[in-house]
Amino acid sequence: MDAYLVSILTVTGIYAVLTLALNLQYGFTGLINFGVVGFYGLGAYASGIGTETFGLPFTAGLAVAVAIGALAGAVVALLSLRLSGDFLAIVTLGFAETVRLVLTNEDWLTRGPRGFSISTRPLPEGLGRDASTLSYLGLVLLLLAIVFVLLERLARAPYGRVLRAIREDDLVPATLGKNVFGYRLQAFVLGSAIMAAAGSLYAHYVQTITPDNFTTPVAILVWMSLIVGGAGNNRGVVLGAAVVIAIYEGSRFIAPFLPWLDAEQVSALRFIVIGVALILTVRFRPDGLLPELPHHAAPAEAAAPASRFQLDQHEGIGL
Amino acid sequence: MQIIVNALASAAILAPAAVAFTLIFTLFGYANFAAGAFVTIGAFAAWTANVVMGLPLVVAGMVAVLVTAAAMVACDALVFRPLRGRSGATLLLVSVALSFVLENIIRFGFGSQIKGFDLPLTGPLSIGSVRITREALAVVVTAAVAIAAVGAVLAFSPIGRALRAVSDNPALARVRGLPVERVLGFGTLVAGALFGLSGTLVGVDLAIDPALTWTVTVPVIAAAIVGGLGSPAGATLGALVIGFAEELTVLVLSPPYKAAVGFVAIAAVLLLRPQGLLGVVVNRK
């Protein structure tokens, strides 16, 4: 197998895990998390610092990453979950910014913008180059499989039904005696922990992480994967991640055709294409490639209450 | 005393953009996360007029206001108008994508080098032991005048009344014969102008680079939320709170952490007073 292809598949696997986690938070529960890169970066650095600075084995580093991701998720959720979606969106965005500032400025811990190198590998020594990249891909796919099965079972269980009910209208499950806040908190914390686990696998894969690895473009790619694949459908969002990363990686090869642009302009152009594609997807295919299955609730858009711009049938008009 | 002066200058930069964000939120019912991108467009428009074309900064500021208002109207027509009636969450996501697109269009055109205005070096004015740079003074005065003007238009003019009517109940406004889409267009124009003004002021105070898109977004929205998302006065008060919080943080932590203050301030205010300082209850679905 071609080394480039293996590396693309590995990265796609990591993005698919991130997108599944976001799907639990937004696709099922309706929680807008713009801080994906915050949890992802936190997991990467937690795992890296755990293994390099404190000499833990890889599995312990992964466990530390998951624990810190869950803890950060709990703090963010407790601060903002009682409020409407817009607030969660800005608090999570602020959280991601704050994580980036800490990673950049606390040199003593993270070595700042120079990058943090990680020598600990999860795989046995002595494998050849090809064998070791292939087994790393296997490891990522294993995590992807575990997360997928877990979330798919959750989605099909009564638990998932409650989450979807909360997404549609939280008054109904509350009336039925469900602890809406508790469910939201659990969904957010579990999602954040999974994002941190993805960060840990990413860190030990690339072996040098800098704060720049965890900025907006990553968050946009994850959101794009979710929307293109179909929010609320686990298979869909994995497919979405594959499609989006393929498009993004494929767009590398446009550079030779545009020789008058410098490297920075090419990279900006690729991001413009991704952003425009996301906006067009929302406009023309809001349900994505694989819409939510019929045995689930109707997609959020269709079930949304009438827009503020249409006259509501039930509203008396004092003329 | 020096802290108060610095805080006022920070607040003056944020305030026009926070007012614009509030205006969009009340008119259209979604949180526009592209706020920072429009401020950045304003900053680059002013920089182009000032440094590339050699116009004086006051004229450059007017250019920035016009360019940003035009950009805002164009984005509304291309992106948001076809999505009218979609849920707030959808529009919010789209505004983040739009912000990302705009940021990269700026990167494409101007590169990532940090830029600054062509300002003559002037000595600061001293009042007792407090030093005020002439620029900071100009920033505060300009922001105050602009916000007062917008507030007056909203409060006393017919178009202001129409804007308030549409933000209260668009359906009712339409039934009563108000040209809703025209009113929304005017609101967009005013918000764009305010973003452009903030952009110019940012450039006077800080360096200009495409990364401003995200660093400005959090404090601007924080100011609007802290103020209660209800009125220009609230947004201005919110900007003052964030400005002071930022300056006080610098006393304790290193300057880079100023940007994180907005995040903490929102969290604190929302825990203690979910409706914001001067707000109606905004916990709407």
Coordinates of C-alpha atoms in Angstrom, one line a residue, chain B residues 146-246:
Chain B
A146 CA -21.2 56.9 16.4
I147 CA -23.1 54.9 19.0
A148 CA -25.0 58.0 20.2
A149 CA -26.1 58.7 16.6
V150 CA -27.3 55.1 16.1
G151 CA -29.1 55.1 19.4
A152 CA -30.8 58.4 18.5
V153 CA -31.9 57.0 15.1
L154 CA -33.3 53.9 16.8
A155 CA -35.1 55.9 19.4
F156 CA -36.5 58.8 17.5
S157 CA -36.7 58.4 13.8
P158 CA -39.4 56.7 11.7
I159 CA -37.0 54.1 10.3
G160 CA -35.8 53.5 13.9
R161 CA -39.3 52.7 14.9
A162 CA -39.7 50.4 11.9
L163 CA -36.5 48.6 12.9
R164 CA -37.8 48.1 16.5
A165 CA -41.2 46.9 15.2
V166 CA -39.5 44.3 12.9
S167 CA -37.3 43.1 15.7
D168 CA -40.2 42.7 18.0
N169 CA -42.5 40.8 15.6
P170 CA -41.6 40.6 11.9
A171 CA -44.8 38.8 11.1
L172 CA -46.9 41.5 12.6
A173 CA -44.8 44.2 11.0
R174 CA -45.4 42.6 7.6
V175 CA -49.2 42.4 8.2
R176 CA -49.3 46.1 9.1
G177 CA -47.7 46.9 5.8
L178 CA -44.1 47.6 6.8
P179 CA -41.6 46.8 4.0
V180 CA -39.9 44.2 6.2
E181 CA -37.2 43.2 3.7
R182 CA -36.3 46.9 3.2
V183 CA -36.1 47.5 6.9
L184 CA -33.9 44.4 7.3
G185 CA -31.7 45.8 4.5
F186 CA -31.3 49.1 6.3
G187 CA -30.4 47.3 9.6
T188 CA -27.8 45.3 7.8
L189 CA -26.3 48.5 6.3
V190 CA -26.1 50.2 9.7
A191 CA -24.6 47.1 11.3
G192 CA -22.0 46.9 8.5
A193 CA -21.1 50.5 9.0
L194 CA -20.6 50.0 12.7
F195 CA -18.4 46.9 12.1
G196 CA -16.4 49.0 9.7
L197 CA -15.9 51.7 12.3
S198 CA -14.7 49.1 14.8
G199 CA -12.3 47.8 12.2
T200 CA -10.8 51.3 11.8
L201 CA -10.5 51.7 15.5
V202 CA -8.9 48.3 15.9
G203 CA -6.3 49.4 13.4
V204 CA -5.5 52.6 15.3
D205 CA -4.9 50.7 18.5
L206 CA -3.5 47.3 17.5
A207 CA -1.8 45.7 14.6
I208 CA -3.9 44.5 11.6
D209 CA -3.7 40.9 10.5
P210 CA -6.2 38.3 9.2
A211 CA -6.1 36.4 12.5
L212 CA -8.1 39.3 14.0
T213 CA -11.2 37.5 12.6
W214 CA -11.3 35.2 15.6
T215 CA -9.5 37.2 18.3
V216 CA -12.1 40.0 17.9
T217 CA -15.2 37.7 17.6
V218 CA -15.1 36.4 21.2
P219 CA -14.8 39.8 23.0
V220 CA -17.4 41.5 20.7
I221 CA -20.0 38.8 21.3
A222 CA -19.1 38.6 25.0
A223 CA -19.7 42.4 25.3
A224 CA -23.1 42.0 23.5
I225 CA -24.2 39.1 25.7
V226 CA -22.9 40.7 29.0
G227 CA -24.9 43.8 28.0
G228 CA -28.1 41.7 27.6
L229 CA -28.6 41.7 23.8
G230 CA -31.3 44.2 24.0
S231 CA -30.2 47.8 23.2
P232 CA -27.2 49.9 22.0
A233 CA -26.9 51.1 25.6
G234 CA -26.6 47.5 26.9
A235 CA -24.0 46.6 24.2
T236 CA -22.0 49.7 25.2
L237 CA -22.1 48.9 28.9
G238 CA -21.0 45.3 28.0
A239 CA -18.1 46.6 26.1
L240 CA -17.1 48.8 29.0
V241 CA -17.3 45.7 31.4
I242 CA -15.1 43.7 29.0
G243 CA -12.7 46.6 28.5
F244 CA -12.2 47.0 32.3
A245 CA -12.0 43.2 32.8
E246 CA -9.2 43.0 30.2

